[in-house]
Structure formats: C-alpha cells, structure tokens
Coordinates of N, CA and C in Angstrom, one line a residue:
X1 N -19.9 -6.4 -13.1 CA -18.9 -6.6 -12.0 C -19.6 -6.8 -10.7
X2 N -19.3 -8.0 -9.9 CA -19.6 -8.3 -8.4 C -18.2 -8.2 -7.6
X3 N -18.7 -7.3 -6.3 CA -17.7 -7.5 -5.3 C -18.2 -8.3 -4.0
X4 N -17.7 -8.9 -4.0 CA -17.8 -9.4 -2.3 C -16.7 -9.0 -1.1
X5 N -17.0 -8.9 -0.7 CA -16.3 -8.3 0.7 C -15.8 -9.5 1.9
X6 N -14.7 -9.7 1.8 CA -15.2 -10.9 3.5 C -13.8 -10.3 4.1
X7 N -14.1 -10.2 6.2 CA -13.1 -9.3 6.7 C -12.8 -10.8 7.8
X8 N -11.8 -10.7 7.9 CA -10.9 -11.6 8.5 C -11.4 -11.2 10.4
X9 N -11.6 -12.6 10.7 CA -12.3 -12.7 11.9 C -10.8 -12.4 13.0
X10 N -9.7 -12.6 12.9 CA -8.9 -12.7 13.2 C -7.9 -11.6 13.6
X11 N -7.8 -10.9 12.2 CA -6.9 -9.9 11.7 C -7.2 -8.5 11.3
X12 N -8.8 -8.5 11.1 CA -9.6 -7.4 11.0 C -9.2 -6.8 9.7
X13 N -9.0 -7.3 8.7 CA -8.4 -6.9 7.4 C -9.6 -7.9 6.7
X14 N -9.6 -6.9 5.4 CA -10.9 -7.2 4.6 C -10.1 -7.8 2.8
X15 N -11.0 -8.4 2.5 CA -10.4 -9.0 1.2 C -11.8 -9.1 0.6
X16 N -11.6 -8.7 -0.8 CA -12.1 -8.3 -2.2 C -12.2 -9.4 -2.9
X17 N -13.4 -9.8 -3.1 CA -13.5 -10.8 -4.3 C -14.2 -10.4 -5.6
X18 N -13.5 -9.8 -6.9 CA -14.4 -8.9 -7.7 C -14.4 -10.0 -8.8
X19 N -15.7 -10.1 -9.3 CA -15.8 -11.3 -10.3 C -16.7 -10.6 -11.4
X20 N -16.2 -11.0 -12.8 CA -16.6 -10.6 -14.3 C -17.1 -11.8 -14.5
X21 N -17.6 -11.6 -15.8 CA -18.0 -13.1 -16.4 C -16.7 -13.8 -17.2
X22 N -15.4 -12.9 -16.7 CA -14.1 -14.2 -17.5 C -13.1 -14.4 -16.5
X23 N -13.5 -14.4 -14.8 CA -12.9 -15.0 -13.9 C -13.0 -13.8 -12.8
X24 N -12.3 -14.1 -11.3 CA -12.2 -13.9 -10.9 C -11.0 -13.0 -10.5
X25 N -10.6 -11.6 -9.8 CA -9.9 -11.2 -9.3 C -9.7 -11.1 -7.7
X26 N -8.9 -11.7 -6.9 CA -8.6 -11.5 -5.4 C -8.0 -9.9 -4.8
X27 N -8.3 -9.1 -4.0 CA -7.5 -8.1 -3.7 C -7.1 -8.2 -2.5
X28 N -6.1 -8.2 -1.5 CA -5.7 -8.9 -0.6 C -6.2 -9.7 -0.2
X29 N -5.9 -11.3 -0.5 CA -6.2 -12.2 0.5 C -5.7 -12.4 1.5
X30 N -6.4 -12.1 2.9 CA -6.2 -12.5 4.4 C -7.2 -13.4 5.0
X31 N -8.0 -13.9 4.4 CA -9.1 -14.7 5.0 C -8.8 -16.5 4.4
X32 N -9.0 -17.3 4.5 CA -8.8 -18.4 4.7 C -9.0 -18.8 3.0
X33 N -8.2 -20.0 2.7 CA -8.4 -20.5 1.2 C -9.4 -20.4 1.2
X34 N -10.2 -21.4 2.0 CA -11.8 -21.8 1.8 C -12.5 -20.4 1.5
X35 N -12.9 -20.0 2.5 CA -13.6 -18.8 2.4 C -13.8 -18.0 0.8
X36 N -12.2 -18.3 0.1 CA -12.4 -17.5 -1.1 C -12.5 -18.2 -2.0
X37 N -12.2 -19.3 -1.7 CA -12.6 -20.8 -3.2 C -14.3 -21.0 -2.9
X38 N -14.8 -20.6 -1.8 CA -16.1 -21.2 -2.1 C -17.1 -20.0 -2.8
X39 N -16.8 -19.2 -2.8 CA -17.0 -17.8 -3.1 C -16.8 -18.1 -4.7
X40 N -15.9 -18.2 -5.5 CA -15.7 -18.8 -6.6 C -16.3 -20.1 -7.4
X41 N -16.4 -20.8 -6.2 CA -17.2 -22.4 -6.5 C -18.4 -21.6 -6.6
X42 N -19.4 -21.1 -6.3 CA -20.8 -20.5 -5.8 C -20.8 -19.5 -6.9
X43 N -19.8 -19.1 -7.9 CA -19.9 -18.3 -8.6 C -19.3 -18.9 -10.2
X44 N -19.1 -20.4 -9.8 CA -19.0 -20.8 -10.8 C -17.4 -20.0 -12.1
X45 N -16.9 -19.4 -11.4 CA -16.1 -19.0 -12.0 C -14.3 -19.1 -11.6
X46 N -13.4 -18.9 -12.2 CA -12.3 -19.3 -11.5 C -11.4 -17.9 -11.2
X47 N -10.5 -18.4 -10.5 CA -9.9 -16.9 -9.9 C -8.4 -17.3 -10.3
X48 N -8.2 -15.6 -11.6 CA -7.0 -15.8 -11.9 C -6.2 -15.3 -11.3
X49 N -6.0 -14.1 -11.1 CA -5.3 -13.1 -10.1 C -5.6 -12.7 -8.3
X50 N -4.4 -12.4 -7.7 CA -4.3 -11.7 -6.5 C -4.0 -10.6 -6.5
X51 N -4.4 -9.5 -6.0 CA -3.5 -7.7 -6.2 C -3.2 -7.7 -5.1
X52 N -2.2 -7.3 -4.8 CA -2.1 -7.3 -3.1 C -1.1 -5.5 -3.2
X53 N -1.7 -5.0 -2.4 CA -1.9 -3.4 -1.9 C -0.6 -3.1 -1.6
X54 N -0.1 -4.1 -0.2 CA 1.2 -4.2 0.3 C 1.3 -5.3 0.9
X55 N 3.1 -5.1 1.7 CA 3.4 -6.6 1.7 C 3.2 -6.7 3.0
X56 N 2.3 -6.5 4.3 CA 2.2 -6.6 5.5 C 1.0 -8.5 5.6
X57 N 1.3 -8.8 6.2 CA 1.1 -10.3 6.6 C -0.4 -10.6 6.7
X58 N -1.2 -9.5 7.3 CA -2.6 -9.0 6.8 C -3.5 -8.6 5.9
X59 N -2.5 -8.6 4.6 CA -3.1 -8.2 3.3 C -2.5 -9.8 2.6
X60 N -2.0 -9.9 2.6 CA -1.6 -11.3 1.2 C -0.9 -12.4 2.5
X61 N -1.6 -12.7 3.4 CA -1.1 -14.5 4.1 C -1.5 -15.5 3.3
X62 N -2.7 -15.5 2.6 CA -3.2 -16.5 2.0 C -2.8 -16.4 0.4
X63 N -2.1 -15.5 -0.2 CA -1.6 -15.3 -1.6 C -1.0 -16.8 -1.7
X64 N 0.4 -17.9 -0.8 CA 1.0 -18.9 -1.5 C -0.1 -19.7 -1.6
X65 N -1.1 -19.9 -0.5 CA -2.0 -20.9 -1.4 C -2.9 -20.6 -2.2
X66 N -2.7 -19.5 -2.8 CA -3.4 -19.2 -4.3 C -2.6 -19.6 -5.0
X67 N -1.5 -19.3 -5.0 CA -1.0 -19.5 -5.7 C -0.3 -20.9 -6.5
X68 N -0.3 -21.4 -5.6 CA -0.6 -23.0 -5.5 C -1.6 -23.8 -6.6
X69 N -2.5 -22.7 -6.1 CA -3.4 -23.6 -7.4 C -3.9 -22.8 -8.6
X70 N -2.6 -21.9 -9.1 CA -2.6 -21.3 -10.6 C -2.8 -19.7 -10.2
X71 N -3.5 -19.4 -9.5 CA -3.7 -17.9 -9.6 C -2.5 -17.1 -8.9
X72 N -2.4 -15.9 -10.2 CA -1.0 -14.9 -10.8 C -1.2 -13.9 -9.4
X73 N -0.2 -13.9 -8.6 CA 0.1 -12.9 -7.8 C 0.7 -11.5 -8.3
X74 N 0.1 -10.6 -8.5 CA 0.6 -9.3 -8.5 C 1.4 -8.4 -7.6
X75 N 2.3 -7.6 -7.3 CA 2.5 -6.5 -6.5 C 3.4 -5.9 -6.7
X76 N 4.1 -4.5 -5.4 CA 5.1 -4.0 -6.2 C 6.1 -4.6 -6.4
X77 N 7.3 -4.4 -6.7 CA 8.9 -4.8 -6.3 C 9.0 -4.5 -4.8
X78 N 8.8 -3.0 -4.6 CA 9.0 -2.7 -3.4 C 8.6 -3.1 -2.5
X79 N 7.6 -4.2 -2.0 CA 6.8 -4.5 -1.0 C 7.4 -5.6 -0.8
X80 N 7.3 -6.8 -1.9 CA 8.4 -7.6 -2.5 C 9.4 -7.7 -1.2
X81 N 10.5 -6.8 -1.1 CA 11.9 -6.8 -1.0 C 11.3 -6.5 0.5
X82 N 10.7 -6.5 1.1 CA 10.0 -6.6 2.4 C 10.1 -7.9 3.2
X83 N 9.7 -8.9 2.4 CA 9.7 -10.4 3.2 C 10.9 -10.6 3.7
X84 N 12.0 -10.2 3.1 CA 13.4 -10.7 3.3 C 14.1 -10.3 4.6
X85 N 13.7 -9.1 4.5 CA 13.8 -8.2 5.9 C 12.8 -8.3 6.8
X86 N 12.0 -9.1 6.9 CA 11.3 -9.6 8.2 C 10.0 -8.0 8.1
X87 N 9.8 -7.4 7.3 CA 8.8 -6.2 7.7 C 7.7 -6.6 7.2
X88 N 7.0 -8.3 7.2 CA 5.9 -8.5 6.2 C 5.2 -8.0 7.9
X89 N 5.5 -8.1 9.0 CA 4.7 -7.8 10.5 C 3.9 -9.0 10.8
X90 N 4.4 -10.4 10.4 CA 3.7 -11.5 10.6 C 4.4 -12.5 11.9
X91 N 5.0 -11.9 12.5 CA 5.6 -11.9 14.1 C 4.5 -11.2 15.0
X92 N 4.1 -10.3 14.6 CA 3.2 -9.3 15.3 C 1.7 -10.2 15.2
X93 N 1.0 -10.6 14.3 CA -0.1 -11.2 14.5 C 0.4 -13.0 14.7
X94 N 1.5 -13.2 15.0 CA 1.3 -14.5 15.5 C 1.3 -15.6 14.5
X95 N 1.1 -15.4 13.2 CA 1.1 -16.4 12.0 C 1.9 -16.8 11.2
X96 N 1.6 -18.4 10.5 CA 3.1 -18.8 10.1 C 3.0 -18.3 8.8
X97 N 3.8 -17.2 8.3 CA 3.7 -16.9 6.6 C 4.4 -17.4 5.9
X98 N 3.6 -18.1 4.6 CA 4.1 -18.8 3.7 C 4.1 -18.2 2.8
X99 N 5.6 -17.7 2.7 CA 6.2 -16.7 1.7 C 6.2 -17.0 0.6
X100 N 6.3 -16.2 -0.8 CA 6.0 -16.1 -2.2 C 6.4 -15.2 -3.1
X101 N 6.9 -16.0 -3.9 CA 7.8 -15.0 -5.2 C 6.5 -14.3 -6.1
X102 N 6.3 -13.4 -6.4 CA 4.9 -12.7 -7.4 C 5.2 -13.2 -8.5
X103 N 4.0 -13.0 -9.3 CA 4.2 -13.8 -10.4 C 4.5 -12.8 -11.5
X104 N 4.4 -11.4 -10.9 CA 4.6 -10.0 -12.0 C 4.7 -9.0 -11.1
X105 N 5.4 -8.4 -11.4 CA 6.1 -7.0 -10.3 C 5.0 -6.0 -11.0
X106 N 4.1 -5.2 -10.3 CA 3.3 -4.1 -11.3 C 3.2 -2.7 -10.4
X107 N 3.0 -1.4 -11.3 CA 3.7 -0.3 -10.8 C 2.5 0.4 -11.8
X108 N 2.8 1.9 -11.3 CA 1.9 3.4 -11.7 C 1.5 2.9 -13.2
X109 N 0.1 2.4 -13.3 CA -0.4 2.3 -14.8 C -1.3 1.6 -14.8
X110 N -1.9 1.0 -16.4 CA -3.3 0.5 -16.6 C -2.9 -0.7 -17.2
X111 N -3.8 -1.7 -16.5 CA -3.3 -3.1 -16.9 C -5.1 -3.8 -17.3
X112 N -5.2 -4.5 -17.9 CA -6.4 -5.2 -18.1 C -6.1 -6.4 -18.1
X113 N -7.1 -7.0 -17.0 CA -7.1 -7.7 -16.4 C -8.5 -8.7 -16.3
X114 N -9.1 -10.0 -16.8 CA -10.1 -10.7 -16.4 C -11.2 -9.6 -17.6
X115 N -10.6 -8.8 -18.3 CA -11.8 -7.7 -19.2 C -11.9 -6.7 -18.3
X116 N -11.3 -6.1 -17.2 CA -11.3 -4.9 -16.7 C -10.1 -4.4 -16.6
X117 N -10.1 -2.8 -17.2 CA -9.4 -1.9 -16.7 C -8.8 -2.1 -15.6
X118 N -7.5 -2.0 -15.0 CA -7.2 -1.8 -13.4 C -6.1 -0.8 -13.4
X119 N -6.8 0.6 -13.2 CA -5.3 1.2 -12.3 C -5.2 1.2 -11.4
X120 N -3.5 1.1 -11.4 CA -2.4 0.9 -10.5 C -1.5 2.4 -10.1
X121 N -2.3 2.7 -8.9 CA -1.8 4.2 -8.7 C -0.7 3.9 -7.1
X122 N 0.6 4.3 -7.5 CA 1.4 4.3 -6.0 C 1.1 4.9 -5.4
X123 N 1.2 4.6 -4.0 CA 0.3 5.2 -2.5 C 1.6 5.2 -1.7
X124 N 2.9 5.4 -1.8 CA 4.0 5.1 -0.9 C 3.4 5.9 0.5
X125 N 4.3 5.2 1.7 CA 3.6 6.1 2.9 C 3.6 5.3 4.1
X126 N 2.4 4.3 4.3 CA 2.1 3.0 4.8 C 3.1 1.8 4.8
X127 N 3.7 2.3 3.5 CA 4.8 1.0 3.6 C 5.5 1.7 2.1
X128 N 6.7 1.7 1.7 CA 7.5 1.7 0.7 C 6.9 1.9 -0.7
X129 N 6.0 0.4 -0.8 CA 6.0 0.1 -1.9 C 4.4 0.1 -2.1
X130 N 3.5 0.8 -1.5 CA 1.9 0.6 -1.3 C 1.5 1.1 -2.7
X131 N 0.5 0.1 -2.9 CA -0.8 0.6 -4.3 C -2.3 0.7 -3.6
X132 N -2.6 1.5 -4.3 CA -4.3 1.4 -4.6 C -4.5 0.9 -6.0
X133 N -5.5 0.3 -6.1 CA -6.2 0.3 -7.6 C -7.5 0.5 -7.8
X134 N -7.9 1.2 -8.6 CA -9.1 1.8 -9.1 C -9.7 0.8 -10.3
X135 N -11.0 0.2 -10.1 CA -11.7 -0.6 -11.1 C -12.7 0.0 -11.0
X136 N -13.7 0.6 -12.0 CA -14.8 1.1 -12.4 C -15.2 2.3 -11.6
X137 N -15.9 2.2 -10.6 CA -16.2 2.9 -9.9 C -15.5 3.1 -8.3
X138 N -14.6 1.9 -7.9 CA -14.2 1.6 -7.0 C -12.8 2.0 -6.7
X139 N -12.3 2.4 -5.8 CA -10.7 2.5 -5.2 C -10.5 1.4 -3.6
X140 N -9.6 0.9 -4.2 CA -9.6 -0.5 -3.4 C -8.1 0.3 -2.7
X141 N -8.1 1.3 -1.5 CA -6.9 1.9 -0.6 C -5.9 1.2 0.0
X142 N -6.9 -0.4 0.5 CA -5.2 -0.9 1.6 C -5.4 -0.3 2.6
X143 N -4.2 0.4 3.1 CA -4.5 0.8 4.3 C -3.4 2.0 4.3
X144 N -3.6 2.9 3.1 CA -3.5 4.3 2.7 C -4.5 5.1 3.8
X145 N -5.9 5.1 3.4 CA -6.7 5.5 3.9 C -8.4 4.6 4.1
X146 N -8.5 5.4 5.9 CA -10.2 4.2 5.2 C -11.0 5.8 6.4
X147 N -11.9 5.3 6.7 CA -12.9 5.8 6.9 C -12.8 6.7 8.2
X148 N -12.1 8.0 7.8 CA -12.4 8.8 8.5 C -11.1 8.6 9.4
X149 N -10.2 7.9 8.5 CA -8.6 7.8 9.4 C -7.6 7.2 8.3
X150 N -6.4 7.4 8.8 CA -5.4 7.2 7.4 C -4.3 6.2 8.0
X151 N -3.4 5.6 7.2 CA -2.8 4.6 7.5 C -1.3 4.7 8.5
X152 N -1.0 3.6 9.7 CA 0.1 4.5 10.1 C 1.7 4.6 9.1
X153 N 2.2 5.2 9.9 CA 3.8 5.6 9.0 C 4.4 5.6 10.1
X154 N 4.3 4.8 10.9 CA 5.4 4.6 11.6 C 5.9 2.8 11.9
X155 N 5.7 2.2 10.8 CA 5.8 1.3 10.7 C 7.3 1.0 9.6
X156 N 8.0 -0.3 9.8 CA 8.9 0.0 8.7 C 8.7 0.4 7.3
X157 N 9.8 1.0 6.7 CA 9.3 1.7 5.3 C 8.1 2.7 5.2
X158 N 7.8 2.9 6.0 CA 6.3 4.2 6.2 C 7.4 5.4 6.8
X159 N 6.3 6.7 5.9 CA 7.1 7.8 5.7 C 6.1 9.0 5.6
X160 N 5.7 9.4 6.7 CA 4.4 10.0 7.2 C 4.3 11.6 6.0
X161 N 5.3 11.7 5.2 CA 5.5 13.4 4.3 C 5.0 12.3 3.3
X162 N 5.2 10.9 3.2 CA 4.9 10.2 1.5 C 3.5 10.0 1.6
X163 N 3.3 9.9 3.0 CA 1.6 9.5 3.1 C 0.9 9.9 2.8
X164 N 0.9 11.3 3.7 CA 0.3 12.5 3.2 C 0.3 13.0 1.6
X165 N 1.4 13.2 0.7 CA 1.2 13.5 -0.7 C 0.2 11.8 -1.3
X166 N 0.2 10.9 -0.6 CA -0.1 9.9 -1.7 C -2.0 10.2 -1.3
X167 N -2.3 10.7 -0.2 CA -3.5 10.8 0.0 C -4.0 12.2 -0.4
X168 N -3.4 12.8 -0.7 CA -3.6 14.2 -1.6 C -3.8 13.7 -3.2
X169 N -3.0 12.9 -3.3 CA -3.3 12.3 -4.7 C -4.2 11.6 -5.1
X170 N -4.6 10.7 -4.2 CA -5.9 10.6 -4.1 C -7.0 11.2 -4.2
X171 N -7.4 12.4 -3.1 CA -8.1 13.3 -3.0 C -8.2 14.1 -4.1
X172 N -6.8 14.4 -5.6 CA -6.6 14.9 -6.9 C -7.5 14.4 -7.9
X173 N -8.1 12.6 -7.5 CA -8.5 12.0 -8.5 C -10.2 13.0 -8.9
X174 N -10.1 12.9 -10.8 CA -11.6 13.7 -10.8 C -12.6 13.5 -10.0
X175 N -12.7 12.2 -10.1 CA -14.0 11.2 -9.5 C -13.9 10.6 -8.2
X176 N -15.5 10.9 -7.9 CA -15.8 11.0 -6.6 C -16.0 9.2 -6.3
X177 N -14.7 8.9 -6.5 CA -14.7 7.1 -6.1 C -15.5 6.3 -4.8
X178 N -15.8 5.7 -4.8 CA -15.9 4.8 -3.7 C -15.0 4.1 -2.9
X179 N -14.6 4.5 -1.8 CA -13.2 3.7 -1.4 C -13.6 2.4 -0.5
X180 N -12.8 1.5 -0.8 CA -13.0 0.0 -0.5 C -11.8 -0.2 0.5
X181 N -11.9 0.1 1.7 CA -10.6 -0.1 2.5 C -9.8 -1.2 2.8
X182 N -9.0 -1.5 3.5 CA -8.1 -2.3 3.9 C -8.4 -2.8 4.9
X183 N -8.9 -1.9 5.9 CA -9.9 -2.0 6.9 C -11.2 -1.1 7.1
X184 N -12.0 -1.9 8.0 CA -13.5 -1.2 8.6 C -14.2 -0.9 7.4
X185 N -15.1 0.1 7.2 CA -16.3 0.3 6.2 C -15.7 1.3 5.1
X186 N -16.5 1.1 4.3 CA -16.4 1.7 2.9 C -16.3 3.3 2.8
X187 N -16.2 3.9 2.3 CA -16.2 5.5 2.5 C -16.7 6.1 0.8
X188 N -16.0 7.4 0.9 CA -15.8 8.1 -0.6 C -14.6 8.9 0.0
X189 N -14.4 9.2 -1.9 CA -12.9 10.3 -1.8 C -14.1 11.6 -1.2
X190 N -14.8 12.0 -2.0 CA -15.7 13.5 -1.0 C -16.0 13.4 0.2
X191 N -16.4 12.5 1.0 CA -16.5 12.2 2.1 C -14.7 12.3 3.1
X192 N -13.9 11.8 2.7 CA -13.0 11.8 3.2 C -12.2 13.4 3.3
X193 N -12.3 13.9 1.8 CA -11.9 15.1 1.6 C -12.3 16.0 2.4
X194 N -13.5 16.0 2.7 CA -14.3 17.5 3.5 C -14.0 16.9 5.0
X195 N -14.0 15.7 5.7 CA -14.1 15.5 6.8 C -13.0 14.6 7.7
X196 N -12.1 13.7 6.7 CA -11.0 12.8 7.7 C -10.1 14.5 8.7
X197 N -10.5 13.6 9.7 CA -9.3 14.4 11.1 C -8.3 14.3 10.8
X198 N -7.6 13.1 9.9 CA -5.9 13.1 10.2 C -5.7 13.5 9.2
X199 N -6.2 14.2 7.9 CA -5.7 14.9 6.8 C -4.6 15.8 7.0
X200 N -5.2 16.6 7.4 CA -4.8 18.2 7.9 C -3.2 17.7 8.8
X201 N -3.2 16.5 9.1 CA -2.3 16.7 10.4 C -0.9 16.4 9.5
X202 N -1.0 15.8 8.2 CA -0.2 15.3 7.2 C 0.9 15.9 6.9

C-alpha cells in the first residue's frame, strides 16, 4: 500500500491518495481533478472510490468530478443531509460546490475495499455525521483530531460532549495508529494521548 498526501493550496485541507495493486482509493478530495488523476496516471492505476470523512466543502469539493468519471463516492447518511441545509460551509471558502448524491451511505464497520480492509469508525462531534477510517496501520481523522489540536464543535451539527467521547474512542483503539489528519502534519494516537492540550478541556 502507497499513500500520497497532497494539501490544498487554497483550503489547507489534505487529501489521501492510497493505492494497491487493484486500484486506487481517494480520502477526501479537496485538491483539484488534475492533481489526483495525474497521481493515478503516474501510477498507472485507476481510482475507484472516494471516502469522504465529512460533508464540509473542504473535504469532498472535488468528489462530483470523480464522480463523473466512474469513481463510487462513500459517506455517511448523516453528512449527506447536510448539503440541503446549506452546512457543506462552501459560502465560507468562496467556492462553487458541485453537489452529489453518494453512491453508498457507509456507517460503524469493515468494508473491503480495492483488497483492503477499511474501518469505518463514527467520530460524531465536528459535524453530525463524521468518520474516521482505519487501513492497515493508518487512521485517516478528518478533522476529529490532528496534531496536537482537535476539531471545532461549534460549527453546525458539531457537539463539543460528542467530540470529546469520539476522541476518547479513539484514544480506546489497541493500536498505536498513525493519524493522517484533515489538516497539518501527521501525528500518533500515543503522541496525542499523553500530550494534545485540548483533550482534557473535552
């Protein structure tokens, strides 16, 4: 398994390109078609899926034109029912969102996916309907938690008592994961556990 990383020059939100040898998986795309088709072209491989964390305008802007050209958008229901009510926050960065029906509603469990395992653990908090997902050694947060700071809840559907339990749940997992944020640099659950400042404040 290869990840690539590319963070949106723009939006400061990071998108995941994790590739097997039976295609490609997207985890929030915010960064430009190109950027992630050439990534794919250069890898010779095709990209079937999107996961998208939550439904904020910064994690999945570029999902309709994946989708466009075949690859299965993932997420929850709950994030979902977000576009309709205007809380994707794509007023706030300025951008025209080209909204999208998912192609499968997915929720608390293990789905395999491209020949990998993917769980799908709920993170409500940040937004309603927020996921993480765990692939091999990796926890891909969103914007649960990143590095040495945790996501706000005071945004619509964010629920600062849900955040806190979803990042305890986290911090429950056996394994000392590697977390792949939503934003800024990479971390660990150990790292986070002994030292994030806004834990405690939860």
């Amino acid at each position: 398994m290869k990840i690539t990383k590319i963070t949106s020059d723009k939006l400061g939100s990071n998108t995941y390109i994790v590739e097997t040898d039976e295609g490609i998986i997207v985890i929030d795309p915010s960064v430009s078609i190109e950027l992630i088709t050439d990534v794919a072209k250069k890898a010779k491989k095709k990209i079937q899926y999107a996961l998208i964390t939550h439904g904020h305008f910064d994690h999945c802007c570029t999902a309709a034109a994946l989708q466009k050209q075949g690859v299965k958008i993932l997420m929850s229901a709950e994030d979902y029912s977000m576009f309709e009510k205007g809380y994707d926050l794509s007023r706030f960065f300025g951008g025209n969102f080209q909204k999208f029906v998912p192609d499968m509603f997915i929720s608390e469990g293990k789905y395999n996916l491209i020949g990998l395992e993917v769980e799908v653990i709920e993170t409500p908090g940040h937004t309603k309907g927020g996921l993480c997902f765990v692939i091999g050694n990796e926890l891909f947060s969103g914007d649960t938690i990143f590095e040495m700071a945790v996501g706000r809840s005071d945004l619509p559907t964010g629920n600062s008592d849900q955040l806190g339990n979803s990042i305890k749940k986290l911090f429950d997992l056996r394994k000392n994961y590697r977390i792949l944020p939503g934003h800024g640099e990479n971390t660990t659950i150990d790292k986070e556990r002994k030292g994030n400042p806004y834990v405690s404040e939860l």
